[in-house]
Coordinates of C-alpha atoms (C1' of nucleotides) in Angstrom, one line a residue:
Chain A
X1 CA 44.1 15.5 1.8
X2 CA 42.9 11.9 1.7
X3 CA 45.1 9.3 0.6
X4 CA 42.9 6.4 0.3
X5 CA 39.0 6.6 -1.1
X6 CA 36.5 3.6 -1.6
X7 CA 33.2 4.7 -4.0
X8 CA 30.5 2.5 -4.1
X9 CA 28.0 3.7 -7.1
X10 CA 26.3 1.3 -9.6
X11 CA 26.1 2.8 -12.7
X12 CA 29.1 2.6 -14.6
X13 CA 29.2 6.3 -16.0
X14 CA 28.6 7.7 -12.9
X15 CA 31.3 5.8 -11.4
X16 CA 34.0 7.0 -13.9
X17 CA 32.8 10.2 -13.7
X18 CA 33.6 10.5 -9.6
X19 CA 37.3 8.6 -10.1
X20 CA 38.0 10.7 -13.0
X21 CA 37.4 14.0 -10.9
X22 CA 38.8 12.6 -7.8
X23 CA 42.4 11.6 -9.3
X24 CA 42.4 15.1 -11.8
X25 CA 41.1 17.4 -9.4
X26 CA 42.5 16.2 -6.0
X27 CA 45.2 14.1 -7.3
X28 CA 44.3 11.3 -4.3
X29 CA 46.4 8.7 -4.8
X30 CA 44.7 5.1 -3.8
X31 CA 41.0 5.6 -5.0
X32 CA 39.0 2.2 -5.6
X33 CA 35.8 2.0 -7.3
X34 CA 32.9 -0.6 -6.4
X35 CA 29.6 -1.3 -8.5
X36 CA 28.3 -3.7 -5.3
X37 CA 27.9 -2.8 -1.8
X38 CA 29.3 -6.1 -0.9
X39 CA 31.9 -6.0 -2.5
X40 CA 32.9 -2.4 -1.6
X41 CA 32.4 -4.0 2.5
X42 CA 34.6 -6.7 1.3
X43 CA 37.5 -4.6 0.3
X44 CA 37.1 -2.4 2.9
X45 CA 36.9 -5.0 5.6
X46 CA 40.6 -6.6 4.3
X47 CA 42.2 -2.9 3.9
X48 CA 41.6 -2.6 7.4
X49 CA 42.4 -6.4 8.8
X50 CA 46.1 -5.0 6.7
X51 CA 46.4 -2.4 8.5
X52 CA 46.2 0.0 5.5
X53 CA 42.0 1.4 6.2
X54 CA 40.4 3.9 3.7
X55 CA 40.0 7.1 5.2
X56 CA 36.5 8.2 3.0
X57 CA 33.7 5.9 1.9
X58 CA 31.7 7.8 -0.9
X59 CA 28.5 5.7 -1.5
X60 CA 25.0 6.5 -3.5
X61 CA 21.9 4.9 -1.9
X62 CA 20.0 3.2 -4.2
X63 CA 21.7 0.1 -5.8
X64 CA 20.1 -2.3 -8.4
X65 CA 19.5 -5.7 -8.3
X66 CA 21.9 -7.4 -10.3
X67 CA 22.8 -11.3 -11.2
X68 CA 25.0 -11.7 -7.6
X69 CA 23.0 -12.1 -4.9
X70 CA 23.5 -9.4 -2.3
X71 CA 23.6 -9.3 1.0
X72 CA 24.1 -5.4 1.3
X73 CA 21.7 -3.8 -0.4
X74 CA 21.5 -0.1 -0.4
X75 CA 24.2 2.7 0.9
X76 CA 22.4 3.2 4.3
X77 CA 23.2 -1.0 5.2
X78 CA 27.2 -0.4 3.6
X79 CA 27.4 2.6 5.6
X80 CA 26.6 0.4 8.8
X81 CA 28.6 -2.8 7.7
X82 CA 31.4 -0.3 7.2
X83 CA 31.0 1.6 10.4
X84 CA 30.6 -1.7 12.5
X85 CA 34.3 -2.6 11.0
X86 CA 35.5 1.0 11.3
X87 CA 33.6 3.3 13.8
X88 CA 36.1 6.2 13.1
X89 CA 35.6 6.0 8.7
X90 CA 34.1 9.1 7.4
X91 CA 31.3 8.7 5.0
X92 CA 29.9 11.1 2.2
X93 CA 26.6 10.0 0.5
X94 CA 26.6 10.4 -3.1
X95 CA 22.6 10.4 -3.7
X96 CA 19.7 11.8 -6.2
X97 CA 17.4 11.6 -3.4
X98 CA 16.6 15.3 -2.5
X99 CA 14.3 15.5 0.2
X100 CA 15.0 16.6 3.8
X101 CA 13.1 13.6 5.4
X102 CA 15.3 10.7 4.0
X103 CA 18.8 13.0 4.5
X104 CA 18.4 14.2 7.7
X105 CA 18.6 10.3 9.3
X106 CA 21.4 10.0 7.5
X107 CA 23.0 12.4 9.6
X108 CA 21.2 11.7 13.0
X109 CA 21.0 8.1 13.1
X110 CA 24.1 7.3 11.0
X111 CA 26.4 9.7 11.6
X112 CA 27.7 10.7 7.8
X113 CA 29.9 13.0 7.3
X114 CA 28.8 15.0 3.9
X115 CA 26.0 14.1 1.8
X116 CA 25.6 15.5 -1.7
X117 CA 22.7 15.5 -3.8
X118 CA 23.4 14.6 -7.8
X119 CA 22.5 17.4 -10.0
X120 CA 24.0 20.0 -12.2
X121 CA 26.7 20.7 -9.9
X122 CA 27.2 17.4 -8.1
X123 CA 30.7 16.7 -9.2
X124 CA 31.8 20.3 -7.7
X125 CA 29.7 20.0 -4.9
X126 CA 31.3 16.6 -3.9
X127 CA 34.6 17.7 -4.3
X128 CA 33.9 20.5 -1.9
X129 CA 32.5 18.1 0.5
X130 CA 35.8 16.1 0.3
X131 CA 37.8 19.2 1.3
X132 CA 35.4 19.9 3.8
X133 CA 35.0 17.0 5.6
X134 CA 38.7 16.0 5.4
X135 CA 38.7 19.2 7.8
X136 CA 36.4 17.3 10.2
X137 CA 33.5 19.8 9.1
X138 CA 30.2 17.8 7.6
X139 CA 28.7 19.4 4.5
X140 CA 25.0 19.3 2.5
X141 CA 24.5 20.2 -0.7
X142 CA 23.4 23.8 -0.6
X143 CA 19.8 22.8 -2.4
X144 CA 18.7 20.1 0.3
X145 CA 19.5 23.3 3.3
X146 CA 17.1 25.5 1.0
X147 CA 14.3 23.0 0.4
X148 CA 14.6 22.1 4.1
X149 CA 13.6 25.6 4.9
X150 CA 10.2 25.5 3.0
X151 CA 7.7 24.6 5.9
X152 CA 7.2 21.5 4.3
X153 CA 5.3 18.7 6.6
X154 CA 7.4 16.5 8.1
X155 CA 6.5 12.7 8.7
X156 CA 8.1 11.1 11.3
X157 CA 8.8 7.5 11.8
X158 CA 5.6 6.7 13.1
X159 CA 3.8 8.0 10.1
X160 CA 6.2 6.6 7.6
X161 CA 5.4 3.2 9.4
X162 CA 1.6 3.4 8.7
X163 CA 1.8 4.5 5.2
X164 CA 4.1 2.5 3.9
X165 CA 2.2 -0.2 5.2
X166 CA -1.1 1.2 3.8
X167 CA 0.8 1.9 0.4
X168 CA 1.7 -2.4 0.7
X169 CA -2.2 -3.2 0.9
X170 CA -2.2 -3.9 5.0
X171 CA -5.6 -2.3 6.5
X172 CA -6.0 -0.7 9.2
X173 CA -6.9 -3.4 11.8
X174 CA -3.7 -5.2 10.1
X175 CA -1.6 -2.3 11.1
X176 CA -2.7 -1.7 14.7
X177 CA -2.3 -5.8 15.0
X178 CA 1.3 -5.8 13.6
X179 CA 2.1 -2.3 16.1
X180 CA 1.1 -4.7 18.7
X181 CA 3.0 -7.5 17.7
X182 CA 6.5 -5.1 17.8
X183 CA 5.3 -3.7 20.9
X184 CA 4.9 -0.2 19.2
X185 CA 2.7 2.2 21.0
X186 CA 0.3 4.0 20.3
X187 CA -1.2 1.0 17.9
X188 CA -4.8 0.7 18.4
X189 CA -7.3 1.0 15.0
X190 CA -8.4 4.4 16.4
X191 CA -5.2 6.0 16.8
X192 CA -4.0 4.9 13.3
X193 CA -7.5 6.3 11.9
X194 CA -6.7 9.8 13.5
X195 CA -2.9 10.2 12.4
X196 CA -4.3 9.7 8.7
X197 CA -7.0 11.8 9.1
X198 CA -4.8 14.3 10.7
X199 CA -2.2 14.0 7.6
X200 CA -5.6 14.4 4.9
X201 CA -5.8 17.6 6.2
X202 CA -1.6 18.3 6.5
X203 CA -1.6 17.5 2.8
X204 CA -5.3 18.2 1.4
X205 CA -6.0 14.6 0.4
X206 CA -9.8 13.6 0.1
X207 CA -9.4 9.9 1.3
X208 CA -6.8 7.3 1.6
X209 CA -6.4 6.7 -2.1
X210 CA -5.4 10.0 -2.2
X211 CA -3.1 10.1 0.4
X212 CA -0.9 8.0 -0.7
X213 CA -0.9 8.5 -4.9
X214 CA 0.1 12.7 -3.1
X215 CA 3.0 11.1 -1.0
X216 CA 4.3 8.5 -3.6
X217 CA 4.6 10.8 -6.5
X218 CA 6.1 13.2 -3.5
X219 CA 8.7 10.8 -3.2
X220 CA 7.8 10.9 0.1
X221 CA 7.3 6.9 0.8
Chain B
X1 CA 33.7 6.5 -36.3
X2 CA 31.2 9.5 -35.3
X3 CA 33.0 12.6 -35.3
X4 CA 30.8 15.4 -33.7
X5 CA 28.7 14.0 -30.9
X6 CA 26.0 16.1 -28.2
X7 CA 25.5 14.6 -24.9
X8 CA 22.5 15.9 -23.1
X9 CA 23.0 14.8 -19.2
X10 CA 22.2 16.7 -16.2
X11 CA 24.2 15.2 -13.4
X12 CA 27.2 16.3 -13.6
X13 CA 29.5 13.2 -12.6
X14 CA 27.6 11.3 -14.9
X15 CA 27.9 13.4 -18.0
X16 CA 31.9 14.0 -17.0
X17 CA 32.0 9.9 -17.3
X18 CA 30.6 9.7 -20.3
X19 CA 32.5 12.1 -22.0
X20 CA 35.9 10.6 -20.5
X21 CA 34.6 7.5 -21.7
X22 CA 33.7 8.4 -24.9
X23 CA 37.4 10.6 -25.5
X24 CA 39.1 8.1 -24.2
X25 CA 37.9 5.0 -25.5
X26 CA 36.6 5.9 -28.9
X27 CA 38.5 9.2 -29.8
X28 CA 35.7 11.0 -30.4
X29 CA 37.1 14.6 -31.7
X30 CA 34.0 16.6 -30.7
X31 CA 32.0 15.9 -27.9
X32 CA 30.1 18.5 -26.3
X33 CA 28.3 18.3 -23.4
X34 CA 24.4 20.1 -21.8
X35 CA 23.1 20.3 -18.5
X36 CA 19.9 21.5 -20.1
X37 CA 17.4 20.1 -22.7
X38 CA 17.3 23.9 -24.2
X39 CA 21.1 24.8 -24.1
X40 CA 21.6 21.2 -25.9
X41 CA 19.0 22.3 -28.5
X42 CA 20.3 25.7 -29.2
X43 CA 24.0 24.1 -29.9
X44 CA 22.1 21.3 -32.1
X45 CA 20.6 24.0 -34.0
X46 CA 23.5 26.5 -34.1
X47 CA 25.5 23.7 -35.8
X48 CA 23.2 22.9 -37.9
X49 CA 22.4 26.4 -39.4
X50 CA 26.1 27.0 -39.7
X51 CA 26.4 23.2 -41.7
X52 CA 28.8 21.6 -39.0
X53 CA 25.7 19.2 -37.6
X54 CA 26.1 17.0 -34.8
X55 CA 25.8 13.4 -35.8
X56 CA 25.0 11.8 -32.7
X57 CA 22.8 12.9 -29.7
X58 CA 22.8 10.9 -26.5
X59 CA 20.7 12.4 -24.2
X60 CA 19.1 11.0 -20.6
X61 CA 15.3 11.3 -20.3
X62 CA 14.4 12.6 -17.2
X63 CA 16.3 16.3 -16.2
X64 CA 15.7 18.3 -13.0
X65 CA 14.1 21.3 -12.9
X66 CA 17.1 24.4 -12.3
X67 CA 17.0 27.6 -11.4
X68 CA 16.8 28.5 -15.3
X69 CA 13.1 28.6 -16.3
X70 CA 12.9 25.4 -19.0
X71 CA 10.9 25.0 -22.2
X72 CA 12.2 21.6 -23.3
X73 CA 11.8 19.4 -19.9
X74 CA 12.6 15.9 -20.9
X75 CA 14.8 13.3 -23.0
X76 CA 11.5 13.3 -25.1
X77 CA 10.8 16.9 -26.0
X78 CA 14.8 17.1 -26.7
X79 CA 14.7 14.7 -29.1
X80 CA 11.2 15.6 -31.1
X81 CA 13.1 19.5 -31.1
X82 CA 16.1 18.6 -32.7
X83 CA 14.2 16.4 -35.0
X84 CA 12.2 19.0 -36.1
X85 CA 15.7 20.8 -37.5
X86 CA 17.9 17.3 -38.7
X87 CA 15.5 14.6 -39.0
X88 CA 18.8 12.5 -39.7
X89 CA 20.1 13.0 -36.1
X90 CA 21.1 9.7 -34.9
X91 CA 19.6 9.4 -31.1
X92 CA 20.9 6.9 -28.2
X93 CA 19.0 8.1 -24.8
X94 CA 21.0 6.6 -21.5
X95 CA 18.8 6.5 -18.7
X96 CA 18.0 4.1 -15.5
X97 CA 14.1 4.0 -16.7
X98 CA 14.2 -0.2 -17.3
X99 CA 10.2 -0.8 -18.0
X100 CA 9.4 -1.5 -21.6
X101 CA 6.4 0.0 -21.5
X102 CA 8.0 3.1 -21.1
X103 CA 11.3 2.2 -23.7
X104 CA 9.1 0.6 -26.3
X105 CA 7.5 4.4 -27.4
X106 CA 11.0 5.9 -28.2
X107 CA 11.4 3.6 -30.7
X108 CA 8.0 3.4 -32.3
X109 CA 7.0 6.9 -32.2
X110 CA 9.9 8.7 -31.7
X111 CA 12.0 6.3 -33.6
X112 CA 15.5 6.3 -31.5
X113 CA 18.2 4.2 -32.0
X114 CA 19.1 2.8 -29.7
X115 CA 18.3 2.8 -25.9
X116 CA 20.9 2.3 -22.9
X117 CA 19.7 1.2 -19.5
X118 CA 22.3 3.1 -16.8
X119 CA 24.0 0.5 -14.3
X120 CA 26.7 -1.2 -13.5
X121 CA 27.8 -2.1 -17.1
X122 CA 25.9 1.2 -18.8
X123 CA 29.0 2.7 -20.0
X124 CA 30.3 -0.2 -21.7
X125 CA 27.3 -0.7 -23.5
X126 CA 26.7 3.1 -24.7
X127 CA 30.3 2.7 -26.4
X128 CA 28.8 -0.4 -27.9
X129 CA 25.7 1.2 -28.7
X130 CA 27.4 4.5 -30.6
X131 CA 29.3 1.2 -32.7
X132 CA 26.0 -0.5 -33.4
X133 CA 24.4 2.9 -34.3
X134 CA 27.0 4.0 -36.3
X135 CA 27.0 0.9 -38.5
X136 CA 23.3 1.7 -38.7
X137 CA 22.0 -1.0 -36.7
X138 CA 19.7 -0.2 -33.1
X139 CA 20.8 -1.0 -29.9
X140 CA 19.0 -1.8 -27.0
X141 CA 20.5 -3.1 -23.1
X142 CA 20.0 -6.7 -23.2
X143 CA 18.4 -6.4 -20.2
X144 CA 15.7 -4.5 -21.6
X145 CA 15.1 -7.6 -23.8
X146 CA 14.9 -9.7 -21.5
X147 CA 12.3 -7.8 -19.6
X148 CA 10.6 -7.3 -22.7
X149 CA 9.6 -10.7 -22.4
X150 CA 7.8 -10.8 -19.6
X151 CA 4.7 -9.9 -20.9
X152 CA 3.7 -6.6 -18.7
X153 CA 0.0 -6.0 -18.3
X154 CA -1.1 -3.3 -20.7
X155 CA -3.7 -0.7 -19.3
X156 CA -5.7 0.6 -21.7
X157 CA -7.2 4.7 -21.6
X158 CA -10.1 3.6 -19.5
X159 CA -8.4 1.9 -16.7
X160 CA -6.1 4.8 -16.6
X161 CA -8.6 7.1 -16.3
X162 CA -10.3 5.6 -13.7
X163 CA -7.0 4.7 -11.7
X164 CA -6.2 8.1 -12.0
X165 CA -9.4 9.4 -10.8
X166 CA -9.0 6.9 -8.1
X167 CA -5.3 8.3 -7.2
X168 CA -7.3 11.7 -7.4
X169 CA -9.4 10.7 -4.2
X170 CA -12.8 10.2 -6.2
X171 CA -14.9 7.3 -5.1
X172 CA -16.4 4.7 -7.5
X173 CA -19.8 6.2 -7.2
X174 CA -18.1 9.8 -8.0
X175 CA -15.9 8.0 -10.6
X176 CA -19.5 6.1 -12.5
X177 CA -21.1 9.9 -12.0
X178 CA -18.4 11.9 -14.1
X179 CA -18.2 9.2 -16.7
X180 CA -22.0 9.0 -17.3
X181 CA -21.8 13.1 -17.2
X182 CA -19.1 12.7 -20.7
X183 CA -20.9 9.7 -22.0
X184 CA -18.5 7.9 -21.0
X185 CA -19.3 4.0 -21.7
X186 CA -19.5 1.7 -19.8
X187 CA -19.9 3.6 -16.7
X188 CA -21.8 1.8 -13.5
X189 CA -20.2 1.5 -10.4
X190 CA -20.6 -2.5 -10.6
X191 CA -18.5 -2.5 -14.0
X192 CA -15.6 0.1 -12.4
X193 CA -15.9 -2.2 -9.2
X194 CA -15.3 -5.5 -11.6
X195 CA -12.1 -3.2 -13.6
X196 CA -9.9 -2.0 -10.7
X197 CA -11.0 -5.9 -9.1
X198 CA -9.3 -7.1 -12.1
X199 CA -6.6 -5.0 -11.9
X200 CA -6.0 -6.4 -8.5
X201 CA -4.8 -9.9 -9.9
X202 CA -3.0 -8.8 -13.1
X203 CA -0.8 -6.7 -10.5
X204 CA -1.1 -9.0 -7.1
X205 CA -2.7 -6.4 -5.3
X206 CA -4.5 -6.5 -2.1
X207 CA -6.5 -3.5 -2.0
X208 CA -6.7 -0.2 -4.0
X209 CA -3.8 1.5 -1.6
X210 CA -2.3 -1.3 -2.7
X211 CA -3.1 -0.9 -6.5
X212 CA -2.5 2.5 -6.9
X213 CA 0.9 2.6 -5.0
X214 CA 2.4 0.0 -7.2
X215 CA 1.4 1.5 -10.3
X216 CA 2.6 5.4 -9.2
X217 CA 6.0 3.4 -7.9
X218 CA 5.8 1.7 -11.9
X219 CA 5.5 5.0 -13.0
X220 CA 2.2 3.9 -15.0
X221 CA 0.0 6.5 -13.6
Chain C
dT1 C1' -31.7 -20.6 -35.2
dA2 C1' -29.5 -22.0 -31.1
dA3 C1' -25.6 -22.2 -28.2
dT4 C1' -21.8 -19.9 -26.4
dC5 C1' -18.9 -16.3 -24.7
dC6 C1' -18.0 -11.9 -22.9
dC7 C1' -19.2 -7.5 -21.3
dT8 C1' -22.2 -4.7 -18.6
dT9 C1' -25.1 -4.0 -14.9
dA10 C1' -27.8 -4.7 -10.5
dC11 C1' -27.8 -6.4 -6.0
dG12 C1' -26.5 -8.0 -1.5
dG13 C1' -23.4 -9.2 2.3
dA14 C1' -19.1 -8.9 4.8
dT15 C1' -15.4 -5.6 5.7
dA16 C1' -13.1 -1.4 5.7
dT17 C1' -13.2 3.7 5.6
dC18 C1' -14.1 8.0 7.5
dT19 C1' -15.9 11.0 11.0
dG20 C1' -17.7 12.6 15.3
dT21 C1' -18.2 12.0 20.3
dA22 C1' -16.6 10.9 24.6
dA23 C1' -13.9 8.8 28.3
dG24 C1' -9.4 8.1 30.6
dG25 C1' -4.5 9.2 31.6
dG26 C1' -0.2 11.7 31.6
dA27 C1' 2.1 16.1 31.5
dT28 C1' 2.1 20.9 32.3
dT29 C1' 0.6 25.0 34.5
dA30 C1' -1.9 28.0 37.7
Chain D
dT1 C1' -4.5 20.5 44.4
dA2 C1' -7.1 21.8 40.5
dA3 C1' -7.5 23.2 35.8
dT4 C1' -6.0 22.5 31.4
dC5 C1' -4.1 20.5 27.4
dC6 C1' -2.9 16.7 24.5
dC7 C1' -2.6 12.0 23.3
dT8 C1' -4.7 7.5 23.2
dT9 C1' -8.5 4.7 22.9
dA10 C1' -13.4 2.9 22.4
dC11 C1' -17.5 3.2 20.1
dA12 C1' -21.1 4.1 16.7
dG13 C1' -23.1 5.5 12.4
dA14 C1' -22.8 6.7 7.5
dT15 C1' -20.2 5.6 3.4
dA16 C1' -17.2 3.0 0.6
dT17 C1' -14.7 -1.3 -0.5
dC18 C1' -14.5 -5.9 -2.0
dC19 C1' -16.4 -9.9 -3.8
dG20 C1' -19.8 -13.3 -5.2
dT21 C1' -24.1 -14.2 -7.7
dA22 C1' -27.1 -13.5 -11.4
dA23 C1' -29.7 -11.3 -15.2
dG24 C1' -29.7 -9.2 -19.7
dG25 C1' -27.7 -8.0 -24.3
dG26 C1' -24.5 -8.0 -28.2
dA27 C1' -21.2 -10.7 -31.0
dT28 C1' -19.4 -14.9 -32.6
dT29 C1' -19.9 -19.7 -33.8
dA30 C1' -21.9 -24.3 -34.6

DNA sequence: TAATCCCTTACGGATATCTGTAAGGGATTA
DNA sequence: TAATCCCTTACAGATATCCGTAAGGGATTA
């Protein structure tokens, strides 16, 4: 088993919660807790300089502002910090966040090893995840695999890019200009006006307004 | 000190933290713990009937749906049920909800005492809020106070219903039609136009994409 | 009573949206 | 090569939005 843990969660209880678990329930024997991201990259930066690395980094995603100024701000930027120090660290996402789009980059683009949604069942769940992924197998909550398989529409990047700019106020003619700016193709006004169109019909929303209250309370943006 | 305490929480690591915390750091003799709004009820209500009543609840607000079908939902309908059999029943809710537009109602209608914001110092102050509450007194995360002074923009019944008609995909004109069909007043499309314009500067909006994605992100709509 | 303020409403002009049509280009297929 | 499909783009017209101006009416105040 693992000798050597860092968990990077925010909220207190939930933090005590994991380290209880982890030292009664897999008796590990250097576990280290973080509220920040930073600091969490911080300590993990030194254990390795020492020659004494974690093995597991179990992080949430979402982390609140608080009076420190941060430089790391959510679990996806630790998880690269960590990874830039450490390409070979495993990582196990400890998130509420439940929906196939946001998990599966996780996976694809960085690479984690586990990623467990919070629930009823989280606490199990991530100590099966720690088993499993100490034998070099990845593991997802058994939820996120079942929602995943309702037909749901997926937005890509591309998409996520519009609407979340149309969600911040930009118009259309704003969007196509900034495309251009990044050298993102396709970008013109037209194109931009026929992917939303195109996703009114994928998710039966009247007009733009619509769109994007549906998506938003979706959790989707 | 409290001596039979119900905590209502459904992720599991968190509730498991707040129950070490609370053994271990105020000797609580009975704590028990829910997943679910309804199986906390029925032990609230079980203990009561047989005269061993609970003397604390601390319950979160917001609990997933499970595969069990759910009558109570929320943090709210927990907390009017078990007032409708003790309406002594001390009440502390601990959740990451931090607007008091949405904290200030607990206390005025549904008259809790005390309110814990989750984060990185959340546990510390639920053990500080079971003190305060036991002596009597309310407690509320200092946080929350100091939010509470920024005075937040208050939307009144009709600028809700037209933001969430607006959310809904009707149009202005649509919007004027249906309130001038329930004599609605006022109701032209010039005075919904100069509301939701207004609304644009009390929230720094550009647009109503804008508008309406703030507010659903708020969790005001 | 007269002055003032605020809310409602109408109207108009500049933009933005939504939708349909059509042209051009790349990829695939026959 | 030719036919086909799909994606991108331009364009145009009907609506809808955003925002300013101004008129009318009710309530408050001098």
């Amino acid at each position: 088993m693992f000798k050597k843990i860092l968990i990077a969660e925010d909220f207190q209880d939930t933090n005590k919660g994991i380290v209880n678990a982890l030292e009664n329930r897999l008796q590990i024997e250097d576990i280290q807790e973080e509220l920040y991201c930073d600091k969490a990259y911080n300590r993990f930066k030194v254990a390795f300089l020492n020659g004494e690395p974690y093995e597991l980094l179990i992080t949430d995603l979402s982390f609140k502002e608080g009076p420190v100024e941060r430089k790391l701000t959510s679990g996806q930027s630790l998880i690269n910090a960590v990874r830039s120090v450490d390409p070979s660290i495993r990582v196990i996402v400890n998130s509420m966040i439940d929906s196939p789009a946001d998990i599966n980059p996780l996976f694809t683009d960085q690479q984690i090893n586990g990623y467990v949604c919070k629930g009823r069942n989280g606490l199990n769940e991530l100590i099966t995840a720690i088993q499993e992924v100490h034998q070099n197998r990845t593991y997802v909550s058994p939820q996120i695999n079942l929602n995943s398989g309702n037909s749901v529409f997926e937005l890509d990047k591309y998409d996520l890019l519009i609407l979340q700019d149309l969600a911040e106020g930009f118009t259309k003619k704003e969007i196509s200009e900034k495309l251009k700016l990044q050298n993102i193709s396709p970008n013109s006004e037209s194109t931009i006006d026929k992917k939303v169109s195109r996703l009114f019909d994928a998710f039966g929303a009247k007009n733009t307004h619509h769109l994007i209250a549906k998506l938003i309370k979706q959790g989707r943006i």
